[in-house]
CSV table of C-alpha atoms in Angstrom, one decimal:
chain,number,residue,atom,x,y,z
A,78,MET,CA,0.0,0.0,0.0
A,79,SER,CA,1.5,3.3,-1.0
A,80,ARG,CA,1.5,6.0,1.6
A,81,GLN,CA,2.4,9.4,0.2
A,82,LEU,CA,1.4,11.7,3.1
A,83,THR,CA,2.7,11.7,6.6
A,84,LEU,CA,-0.8,11.6,8.1
A,85,ASP,CA,-2.1,9.3,10.8
A,86,LEU,CA,-4.0,6.7,8.8
A,87,THR,CA,-4.3,4.3,11.7
A,88,THR,CA,-7.6,2.4,12.0
A,89,PRO,CA,-9.1,2.1,15.5
A,90,PRO,CA,-7.7,-1.0,17.3
A,91,ALA,CA,-9.9,-4.1,17.0
A,92,HIS,CA,-11.3,-4.7,20.5
A,93,SER,CA,-13.9,-7.5,20.0
A,94,ARG,CA,-13.5,-10.9,21.7
A,95,ALA,CA,-12.6,-12.4,18.3
A,96,ASP,CA,-9.6,-10.1,18.1
A,97,PHE,CA,-8.4,-11.0,21.6
A,98,LEU,CA,-5.3,-13.2,21.8
A,99,PRO,CA,-5.7,-15.9,24.5
A,100,ALA,CA,-2.4,-16.9,26.1
A,101,ALA,CA,-0.9,-18.2,29.4
A,102,ALA,CA,-0.4,-14.6,30.5
A,103,ASN,CA,-4.1,-13.8,30.4
A,104,GLU,CA,-5.7,-17.2,30.9
A,105,SER,CA,-6.6,-16.7,34.6
A,106,ALA,CA,-7.9,-13.1,34.0
A,107,LEU,CA,-10.0,-14.3,31.0
A,108,ALA,CA,-11.5,-17.1,33.1
A,109,ALA,CA,-12.4,-14.6,35.9
A,110,LEU,CA,-14.0,-12.2,33.5
A,111,ASP,CA,-16.0,-15.0,31.9
A,112,ALA,CA,-17.5,-15.9,35.3
A,113,PRO,CA,-18.9,-12.7,36.8
A,114,GLN,CA,-21.5,-14.7,38.7
A,115,ASP,CA,-18.6,-15.9,40.9
A,116,TRP,CA,-17.2,-12.5,41.8
A,117,PRO,CA,-17.5,-11.7,45.5
A,118,GLN,CA,-20.3,-9.1,45.8
A,119,GLY,CA,-20.2,-8.7,42.0
A,120,ARG,CA,-16.9,-6.8,42.0
A,121,MET,CA,-13.5,-7.5,40.3
A,122,LEU,CA,-10.2,-5.6,39.9
A,123,LEU,CA,-8.2,-6.4,36.7
A,124,ILE,CA,-4.5,-5.4,37.2
A,125,GLY,CA,-1.9,-5.4,34.5
A,126,PRO,CA,1.0,-3.3,33.0
A,127,GLU,CA,0.5,-0.8,30.2
A,128,GLY,CA,-0.5,-2.5,27.0
A,129,ALA,CA,-1.2,-5.9,28.6
A,130,GLY,CA,-4.7,-6.0,27.2
A,131,LYS,CA,-6.8,-4.5,30.0
A,132,SER,CA,-8.7,-2.1,27.7
A,133,HIS,CA,-9.3,-4.8,25.2
A,134,MET,CA,-10.7,-7.2,27.8
A,135,ALA,CA,-12.8,-4.4,29.3
A,136,ALA,CA,-14.2,-3.5,25.9
A,137,PHE,CA,-15.5,-7.0,25.0
A,138,TRP,CA,-16.6,-7.7,28.5
A,139,ALA,CA,-18.6,-4.5,28.5
A,140,ALA,CA,-20.1,-5.3,25.1
A,141,GLU,CA,-21.1,-8.8,26.3
A,142,ASN,CA,-22.6,-7.6,29.6
A,143,GLY,CA,-24.2,-4.4,28.5
A,144,ALA,CA,-21.9,-2.4,30.7
A,145,ARG,CA,-21.2,1.3,30.7
A,146,ARG,CA,-17.5,2.3,30.5
A,147,ILE,CA,-15.8,5.3,32.0
A,148,LYS,CA,-12.3,6.4,32.8
A,149,ALA,CA,-11.6,6.9,36.5
A,150,ALA,CA,-10.2,10.4,35.9
A,151,ALA,CA,-13.5,11.5,34.4
A,152,LEU,CA,-15.6,10.4,37.4
A,153,ARG,CA,-17.5,13.0,39.4
A,154,PRO,CA,-19.6,12.4,42.5
A,155,GLU,CA,-22.8,13.6,40.9
A,156,MET,CA,-22.4,10.9,38.1
A,157,ALA,CA,-22.6,7.9,40.4
A,158,ASP,CA,-26.4,7.5,40.5
A,159,HIS,CA,-26.7,7.6,36.8
A,160,LEU,CA,-23.8,5.2,36.1
A,161,VAL,CA,-25.0,2.4,38.4
A,162,ALA,CA,-28.1,0.7,36.9
A,163,GLU,CA,-30.3,-1.9,38.6
A,164,SER,CA,-29.0,-5.3,37.7
A,165,GLY,CA,-26.6,-3.7,35.3
A,166,ALA,CA,-22.8,-3.6,34.8
A,167,LEU,CA,-20.2,-0.9,34.9
A,168,VAL,CA,-16.5,-0.7,33.9
A,169,VAL,CA,-14.2,1.9,35.4
A,170,GLU,CA,-10.8,2.0,33.6
A,171,ASP,CA,-7.5,3.3,34.9
A,172,ALA,CA,-8.8,3.2,38.5
A,173,ASP,CA,-5.2,3.8,39.6
A,174,ARG,CA,-5.6,7.4,38.4
A,175,ALA,CA,-8.6,8.1,40.7
A,176,GLY,CA,-6.3,9.4,43.4
A,177,ARG,CA,-5.0,12.1,41.2
A,178,ALA,CA,-8.3,13.5,39.8
A,179,ALA,CA,-10.5,16.0,41.6
A,180,GLY,CA,-13.8,14.3,42.7
A,181,ALA,CA,-12.8,10.9,41.3
A,182,GLU,CA,-12.1,9.3,44.7
A,183,GLN,CA,-15.5,10.4,46.1
A,184,ALA,CA,-17.2,9.2,43.0
A,185,LEU,CA,-15.6,5.8,43.1
A,186,PHE,CA,-16.6,5.5,46.7
A,187,HIS,CA,-20.2,6.3,45.8
A,188,LEU,CA,-20.1,3.7,42.9
A,189,TRP,CA,-18.9,1.0,45.3
A,190,ASN,CA,-21.6,1.7,47.7
A,191,LEU,CA,-24.4,1.8,45.1
A,192,CYS,CA,-23.3,-1.3,43.1
A,193,GLY,CA,-24.1,-3.8,45.9
A,194,PRO,CA,-27.7,-2.8,46.7
A,195,ARG,CA,-28.5,-2.4,43.0
A,196,ASP,CA,-27.0,-5.8,42.0
A,197,CYS,CA,-24.7,-4.0,39.5
A,198,LEU,CA,-21.5,-5.7,38.4
A,199,LEU,CA,-18.4,-3.6,38.8
A,200,LEU,CA,-15.2,-4.2,36.9
A,201,LEU,CA,-12.2,-2.0,37.6
A,202,THR,CA,-8.9,-1.9,35.6
A,203,ALA,CA,-5.6,-0.6,36.9
A,204,ARG,CA,-1.9,-0.8,36.3
A,205,SER,CA,-1.1,-1.4,40.0
A,206,ALA,CA,-2.5,-2.5,43.3
A,207,PRO,CA,-4.7,0.0,45.3
A,208,ARG,CA,-1.9,0.6,47.8
A,209,ASP,CA,0.0,2.5,45.0
A,210,TRP,CA,-2.9,4.7,43.8
A,211,GLY,CA,-2.4,7.5,46.3
A,212,LEU,CA,-5.9,7.3,47.6
A,213,LEU,CA,-6.7,9.8,50.4
A,214,LEU,CA,-10.1,8.5,51.5
A,215,PRO,CA,-9.5,5.8,54.2
A,216,ASP,CA,-12.9,4.1,53.6
A,217,LEU,CA,-12.2,3.9,49.8
A,218,ARG,CA,-8.7,2.6,50.3
A,219,SER,CA,-10.0,-0.2,52.6
A,220,ARG,CA,-12.6,-1.2,50.1
A,221,MET,CA,-10.2,-1.2,47.2
A,222,ASP,CA,-7.7,-3.3,49.2
A,223,ALA,CA,-10.3,-5.9,50.0
A,224,MET,CA,-11.6,-6.1,46.4
A,225,PRO,CA,-10.9,-9.4,44.6
A,226,GLN,CA,-8.1,-9.1,42.1
A,227,VAL,CA,-6.9,-10.9,39.0
A,228,ARG,CA,-3.7,-10.1,37.3
A,229,LEU,CA,-2.4,-10.3,33.7
A,230,GLY,CA,1.0,-11.9,33.6
A,231,SER,CA,4.1,-11.2,31.5
A,232,PRO,CA,3.7,-12.3,27.8
A,233,ASP,CA,5.6,-15.2,26.4
A,234,GLU,CA,7.3,-15.1,23.0
A,235,ALA,CA,4.2,-16.5,21.2
A,236,LEU,CA,1.9,-13.8,22.7
A,237,LEU,CA,4.4,-11.0,22.0
A,238,SER,CA,4.7,-12.2,18.4
A,239,ALA,CA,0.9,-12.3,18.0
A,240,VAL,CA,0.5,-8.9,19.5
A,241,LEU,CA,3.1,-7.3,17.2
A,242,VAL,CA,1.3,-8.8,14.2
A,243,LYS,CA,-2.0,-7.3,15.4
A,244,LEU,CA,-0.5,-3.9,16.1
A,245,PHE,CA,1.0,-3.7,12.7
A,246,SER,CA,-2.2,-4.9,11.2
A,247,ASP,CA,-4.2,-2.3,13.1
A,248,ARG,CA,-2.0,0.3,11.4
A,249,GLN,CA,-2.4,-1.3,8.0
A,250,LEU,CA,1.4,-2.1,7.9
A,251,SER,CA,2.7,-5.1,6.1
A,252,VAL,CA,5.8,-6.6,7.7
A,253,SER,CA,7.7,-9.8,7.2
A,254,SER,CA,7.6,-12.7,9.5
A,255,GLU,CA,11.4,-12.4,9.8
A,256,LEU,CA,11.1,-8.9,11.2
A,257,ILE,CA,8.5,-10.1,13.7
A,258,GLU,CA,10.9,-12.9,14.8
A,259,TRP,CA,13.8,-10.4,15.1
A,260,LEU,CA,11.8,-8.0,17.2
A,261,VAL,CA,10.6,-10.8,19.6
A,262,LEU,CA,14.2,-11.9,20.1
A,263,HIS,CA,15.6,-8.4,20.7
A,264,MET,CA,12.9,-6.5,22.6
A,265,ASP,CA,11.7,-6.8,26.2
A,266,ARG,CA,8.6,-8.9,26.8
A,267,ASP,CA,6.7,-5.7,27.4
A,268,LEU,CA,3.4,-5.1,25.5
A,269,GLY,CA,3.5,-1.4,26.3
A,270,GLN,CA,6.9,-1.1,24.7
A,271,ALA,CA,5.6,-3.1,21.7
A,272,ARG,CA,2.7,-0.6,21.2
A,273,ARG,CA,5.1,2.4,21.4
A,274,LEU,CA,7.6,0.7,19.1
A,275,VAL,CA,5.1,-0.1,16.4
A,276,ALA,CA,3.7,3.5,16.6
A,277,ALA,CA,7.2,4.9,16.2
A,278,MET,CA,8.0,2.6,13.3
A,279,ASP,CA,4.8,3.6,11.6
A,280,ARG,CA,5.7,7.3,11.9
A,281,ALA,CA,9.2,6.7,10.7
A,282,ALA,CA,8.0,4.7,7.6
A,283,MET,CA,5.5,7.4,6.7
A,284,ALA,CA,8.2,10.1,7.1
A,285,THR,CA,10.5,8.3,4.7
A,286,LYS,CA,7.6,7.2,2.4
A,287,GLY,CA,9.2,3.7,2.6
A,288,PRO,CA,8.6,0.3,4.1
A,289,VAL,CA,9.1,-0.7,7.7
A,290,THR,CA,12.6,-2.1,7.8
A,291,ARG,CA,15.0,-3.8,10.3
A,292,ARG,CA,17.1,-0.6,10.2
A,293,ILE,CA,14.2,1.4,11.4
A,294,ALA,CA,13.5,-1.2,14.0
A,295,VAL,CA,17.1,-1.2,15.3
A,296,GLU,CA,17.2,2.6,15.6
A,297,LEU,CA,13.9,2.9,17.3
A,298,LEU,CA,14.3,-0.1,19.6
A,299,ASP,CA,17.5,1.4,20.9
A,300,LYS,CA,15.9,4.8,21.4
A,301,LEU,CA,13.0,3.3,23.2
A,302,ALA,CA,15.2,1.2,25.4
A,303,ARG,CA,17.2,4.3,26.5
A,304,SER,CA,14.0,6.3,27.1
A,305,ASP,CA,12.4,3.5,29.2
A,306,ALA,CA,15.6,3.0,31.3
Protein backbone atom coordinates (compact mmCIF):
# COMPACT_ATOMS: atom_id res chain seq x y z
CA MET A 1 0.00 0.00 0.00
CA SER A 2 1.52 3.34 -1.04
CA ARG A 3 1.54 6.03 1.65
CA GLN A 4 2.38 9.43 0.20
CA LEU A 5 1.39 11.70 3.09
CA THR A 6 2.68 11.74 6.64
CA LEU A 7 -0.83 11.56 8.08
CA ASP A 8 -2.11 9.28 10.81
CA LEU A 9 -3.96 6.66 8.78
CA THR A 10 -4.33 4.28 11.69
CA THR A 11 -7.59 2.39 11.95
CA PRO A 12 -9.07 2.05 15.45
CA PRO A 13 -7.73 -0.98 17.34
CA ALA A 14 -9.93 -4.07 17.01
CA HIS A 15 -11.34 -4.69 20.47
CA SER A 16 -13.86 -7.50 19.99
CA ARG A 17 -13.45 -10.88 21.67
CA ALA A 18 -12.64 -12.39 18.29
CA ASP A 19 -9.61 -10.10 18.09
CA PHE A 20 -8.37 -11.00 21.58
CA LEU A 21 -5.27 -13.20 21.78
CA PRO A 22 -5.66 -15.86 24.52
CA ALA A 23 -2.39 -16.95 26.11
CA ALA A 24 -0.94 -18.23 29.36
CA ALA A 25 -0.37 -14.62 30.48
CA ASN A 26 -4.08 -13.79 30.37
CA GLU A 27 -5.67 -17.19 30.94
CA SER A 28 -6.64 -16.69 34.58
CA ALA A 29 -7.88 -13.13 33.96
CA LEU A 30 -10.01 -14.27 31.03
CA ALA A 31 -11.50 -17.09 33.09
CA ALA A 32 -12.39 -14.64 35.87
CA LEU A 33 -14.04 -12.17 33.51
CA ASP A 34 -16.05 -14.97 31.94
CA ALA A 35 -17.54 -15.92 35.32
CA PRO A 36 -18.89 -12.68 36.84
CA GLN A 37 -21.46 -14.74 38.72
CA ASP A 38 -18.56 -15.93 40.89
CA TRP A 39 -17.24 -12.46 41.75
CA PRO A 40 -17.52 -11.74 45.48
CA GLN A 41 -20.26 -9.10 45.82
CA GLY A 42 -20.19 -8.71 42.03
CA ARG A 43 -16.89 -6.81 41.96
CA MET A 44 -13.50 -7.48 40.34
CA LEU A 45 -10.22 -5.59 39.86
CA LEU A 46 -8.17 -6.40 36.75
CA ILE A 47 -4.51 -5.45 37.18
CA GLY A 48 -1.85 -5.39 34.48
CA PRO A 49 0.95 -3.25 33.04
CA GLU A 50 0.55 -0.81 30.19
CA GLY A 51 -0.48 -2.50 26.96
CA ALA A 52 -1.20 -5.86 28.60
CA GLY A 53 -4.74 -6.00 27.21
CA LYS A 54 -6.84 -4.50 30.02
CA SER A 55 -8.73 -2.11 27.73
CA HIS A 56 -9.32 -4.82 25.16
CA MET A 57 -10.71 -7.19 27.79
CA ALA A 58 -12.80 -4.43 29.34
CA ALA A 59 -14.20 -3.54 25.92
CA PHE A 60 -15.49 -6.96 24.98
CA TRP A 61 -16.62 -7.71 28.53
CA ALA A 62 -18.63 -4.48 28.52
CA ALA A 63 -20.13 -5.32 25.12
CA GLU A 64 -21.14 -8.79 26.25
CA ASN A 65 -22.57 -7.64 29.58
CA GLY A 66 -24.23 -4.41 28.47
CA ALA A 67 -21.89 -2.43 30.71
CA ARG A 68 -21.22 1.28 30.72
CA ARG A 69 -17.53 2.27 30.51
CA ILE A 70 -15.83 5.32 31.96
CA LYS A 71 -12.28 6.42 32.76
CA ALA A 72 -11.64 6.92 36.46
CA ALA A 73 -10.19 10.38 35.92
CA ALA A 74 -13.50 11.48 34.39
CA LEU A 75 -15.59 10.44 37.40
CA ARG A 76 -17.46 13.04 39.43
CA PRO A 77 -19.62 12.38 42.53
CA GLU A 78 -22.84 13.57 40.87
CA MET A 79 -22.42 10.93 38.11
CA ALA A 80 -22.60 7.89 40.38
CA ASP A 81 -26.37 7.50 40.55
CA HIS A 82 -26.68 7.64 36.75
CA LEU A 83 -23.83 5.18 36.12
CA VAL A 84 -25.05 2.39 38.42
CA ALA A 85 -28.06 0.69 36.86
CA GLU A 86 -30.29 -1.86 38.58
CA SER A 87 -29.01 -5.35 37.68
CA GLY A 88 -26.60 -3.67 35.26
CA ALA A 89 -22.83 -3.57 34.82
CA LEU A 90 -20.15 -0.90 34.94
CA VAL A 91 -16.49 -0.72 33.91
CA VAL A 92 -14.17 1.90 35.41
CA GLU A 93 -10.85 1.97 33.58
CA ASP A 94 -7.52 3.26 34.92
CA ALA A 95 -8.78 3.21 38.49
CA ASP A 96 -5.20 3.81 39.64
CA ARG A 97 -5.63 7.41 38.42
CA ALA A 98 -8.59 8.14 40.70
CA GLY A 99 -6.28 9.38 43.43
CA ARG A 100 -4.96 12.14 41.20
CA ALA A 101 -8.26 13.47 39.85
CA ALA A 102 -10.51 15.95 41.62
CA GLY A 103 -13.76 14.31 42.70
CA ALA A 104 -12.84 10.88 41.32
CA GLU A 105 -12.14 9.28 44.70
CA GLN A 106 -15.47 10.37 46.14
CA ALA A 107 -17.24 9.20 42.98
CA LEU A 108 -15.57 5.79 43.11
CA PHE A 109 -16.61 5.47 46.75
CA HIS A 110 -20.23 6.26 45.78
CA LEU A 111 -20.10 3.73 42.93
CA TRP A 112 -18.88 1.02 45.26
CA ASN A 113 -21.64 1.69 47.75
CA LEU A 114 -24.36 1.77 45.07
CA CYS A 115 -23.35 -1.34 43.13
CA GLY A 116 -24.12 -3.79 45.92
CA PRO A 117 -27.71 -2.76 46.67
CA ARG A 118 -28.49 -2.39 42.95
CA ASP A 119 -26.99 -5.76 42.03
CA CYS A 120 -24.73 -4.03 39.50
CA LEU A 121 -21.51 -5.74 38.41
CA LEU A 122 -18.41 -3.57 38.84
CA LEU A 123 -15.18 -4.19 36.91
CA LEU A 124 -12.19 -1.96 37.58
CA THR A 125 -8.92 -1.94 35.63
CA ALA A 126 -5.61 -0.60 36.91
CA ARG A 127 -1.87 -0.80 36.32
CA SER A 128 -1.07 -1.41 39.97
CA ALA A 129 -2.51 -2.51 43.30
CA PRO A 130 -4.68 -0.02 45.26
CA ARG A 131 -1.92 0.65 47.80
CA ASP A 132 -0.05 2.47 45.02
CA TRP A 133 -2.95 4.67 43.83
CA GLY A 134 -2.35 7.52 46.27
CA LEU A 135 -5.89 7.33 47.65
CA LEU A 136 -6.71 9.79 50.42
CA LEU A 137 -10.12 8.49 51.54
CA PRO A 138 -9.50 5.76 54.16
CA ASP A 139 -12.89 4.11 53.56
CA LEU A 140 -12.25 3.88 49.82
CA ARG A 141 -8.73 2.57 50.35
CA SER A 142 -9.99 -0.21 52.63
CA ARG A 143 -12.64 -1.22 50.09
CA MET A 144 -10.17 -1.25 47.21
CA ASP A 145 -7.66 -3.27 49.24
CA ALA A 146 -10.34 -5.87 49.97
CA MET A 147 -11.56 -6.07 46.37
CA PRO A 148 -10.94 -9.42 44.63
CA GLN A 149 -8.14 -9.14 42.09
CA VAL A 150 -6.94 -10.94 39.00
CA ARG A 151 -3.66 -10.13 37.27
CA LEU A 152 -2.36 -10.25 33.73
CA GLY A 153 1.04 -11.95 33.58
CA SER A 154 4.10 -11.24 31.47
CA PRO A 155 3.71 -12.28 27.81
CA ASP A 156 5.62 -15.22 26.42
CA GLU A 157 7.29 -15.12 22.99
CA ALA A 158 4.21 -16.48 21.23
CA LEU A 159 1.92 -13.80 22.69
CA LEU A 160 4.41 -11.00 22.02
CA SER A 161 4.72 -12.16 18.42
CA ALA A 162 0.95 -12.30 17.97
CA VAL A 163 0.50 -8.85 19.55
CA LEU A 164 3.12 -7.35 17.22
CA VAL A 165 1.34 -8.81 14.20
CA LYS A 166 -1.98 -7.34 15.44
CA LEU A 167 -0.46 -3.91 16.14
CA PHE A 168 1.04 -3.71 12.66
CA SER A 169 -2.23 -4.93 11.16
CA ASP A 170 -4.22 -2.29 13.07
CA ARG A 171 -2.01 0.31 11.37
CA GLN A 172 -2.37 -1.33 7.96
CA LEU A 173 1.36 -2.09 7.85
CA SER A 174 2.68 -5.15 6.07
CA VAL A 175 5.83 -6.57 7.68
CA SER A 176 7.75 -9.79 7.16
CA SER A 177 7.65 -12.72 9.55
CA GLU A 178 11.43 -12.39 9.77
CA LEU A 179 11.09 -8.87 11.19
CA ILE A 180 8.53 -10.06 13.74
CA GLU A 181 10.87 -12.86 14.81
CA TRP A 182 13.78 -10.42 15.09
CA LEU A 183 11.77 -8.01 17.23
CA VAL A 184 10.64 -10.78 19.58
CA LEU A 185 14.25 -11.86 20.10
CA HIS A 186 15.63 -8.37 20.69
CA MET A 187 12.95 -6.47 22.64
CA ASP A 188 11.69 -6.82 26.19
CA ARG A 189 8.57 -8.89 26.78
CA ASP A 190 6.66 -5.69 27.36
CA LEU A 191 3.42 -5.11 25.49
CA GLY A 192 3.47 -1.41 26.33
CA GLN A 193 6.88 -1.11 24.68
CA ALA A 194 5.56 -3.11 21.71
CA ARG A 195 2.73 -0.61 21.25
CA ARG A 196 5.11 2.37 21.43
CA LEU A 197 7.62 0.71 19.10
CA VAL A 198 5.06 -0.09 16.40
CA ALA A 199 3.67 3.46 16.55
CA ALA A 200 7.19 4.90 16.22
CA MET A 201 8.01 2.57 13.31
CA ASP A 202 4.81 3.60 11.56
CA ARG A 203 5.68 7.29 11.91
CA ALA A 204 9.23 6.68 10.66
CA ALA A 205 8.01 4.74 7.63
CA MET A 206 5.50 7.45 6.74
CA ALA A 207 8.16 10.14 7.09
CA THR A 208 10.49 8.35 4.67
CA LYS A 209 7.61 7.17 2.45
CA GLY A 210 9.19 3.72 2.57
CA PRO A 211 8.57 0.30 4.09
CA VAL A 212 9.11 -0.72 7.68
CA THR A 213 12.64 -2.13 7.77
CA ARG A 214 14.97 -3.76 10.27
CA ARG A 215 17.15 -0.64 10.18
CA ILE A 216 14.20 1.42 11.41
CA ALA A 217 13.50 -1.22 14.05
CA VAL A 218 17.10 -1.23 15.30
CA GLU A 219 17.25 2.56 15.62
CA LEU A 220 13.88 2.93 17.32
CA LEU A 221 14.27 -0.06 19.64
CA ASP A 222 17.55 1.37 20.89
CA LYS A 223 15.94 4.79 21.37
CA LEU A 224 12.96 3.32 23.23
CA ALA A 225 15.20 1.18 25.43
CA ARG A 226 17.16 4.28 26.47
CA SER A 227 14.00 6.31 27.14
CA ASP A 228 12.44 3.47 29.17
CA ALA A 229 15.59 2.99 31.27
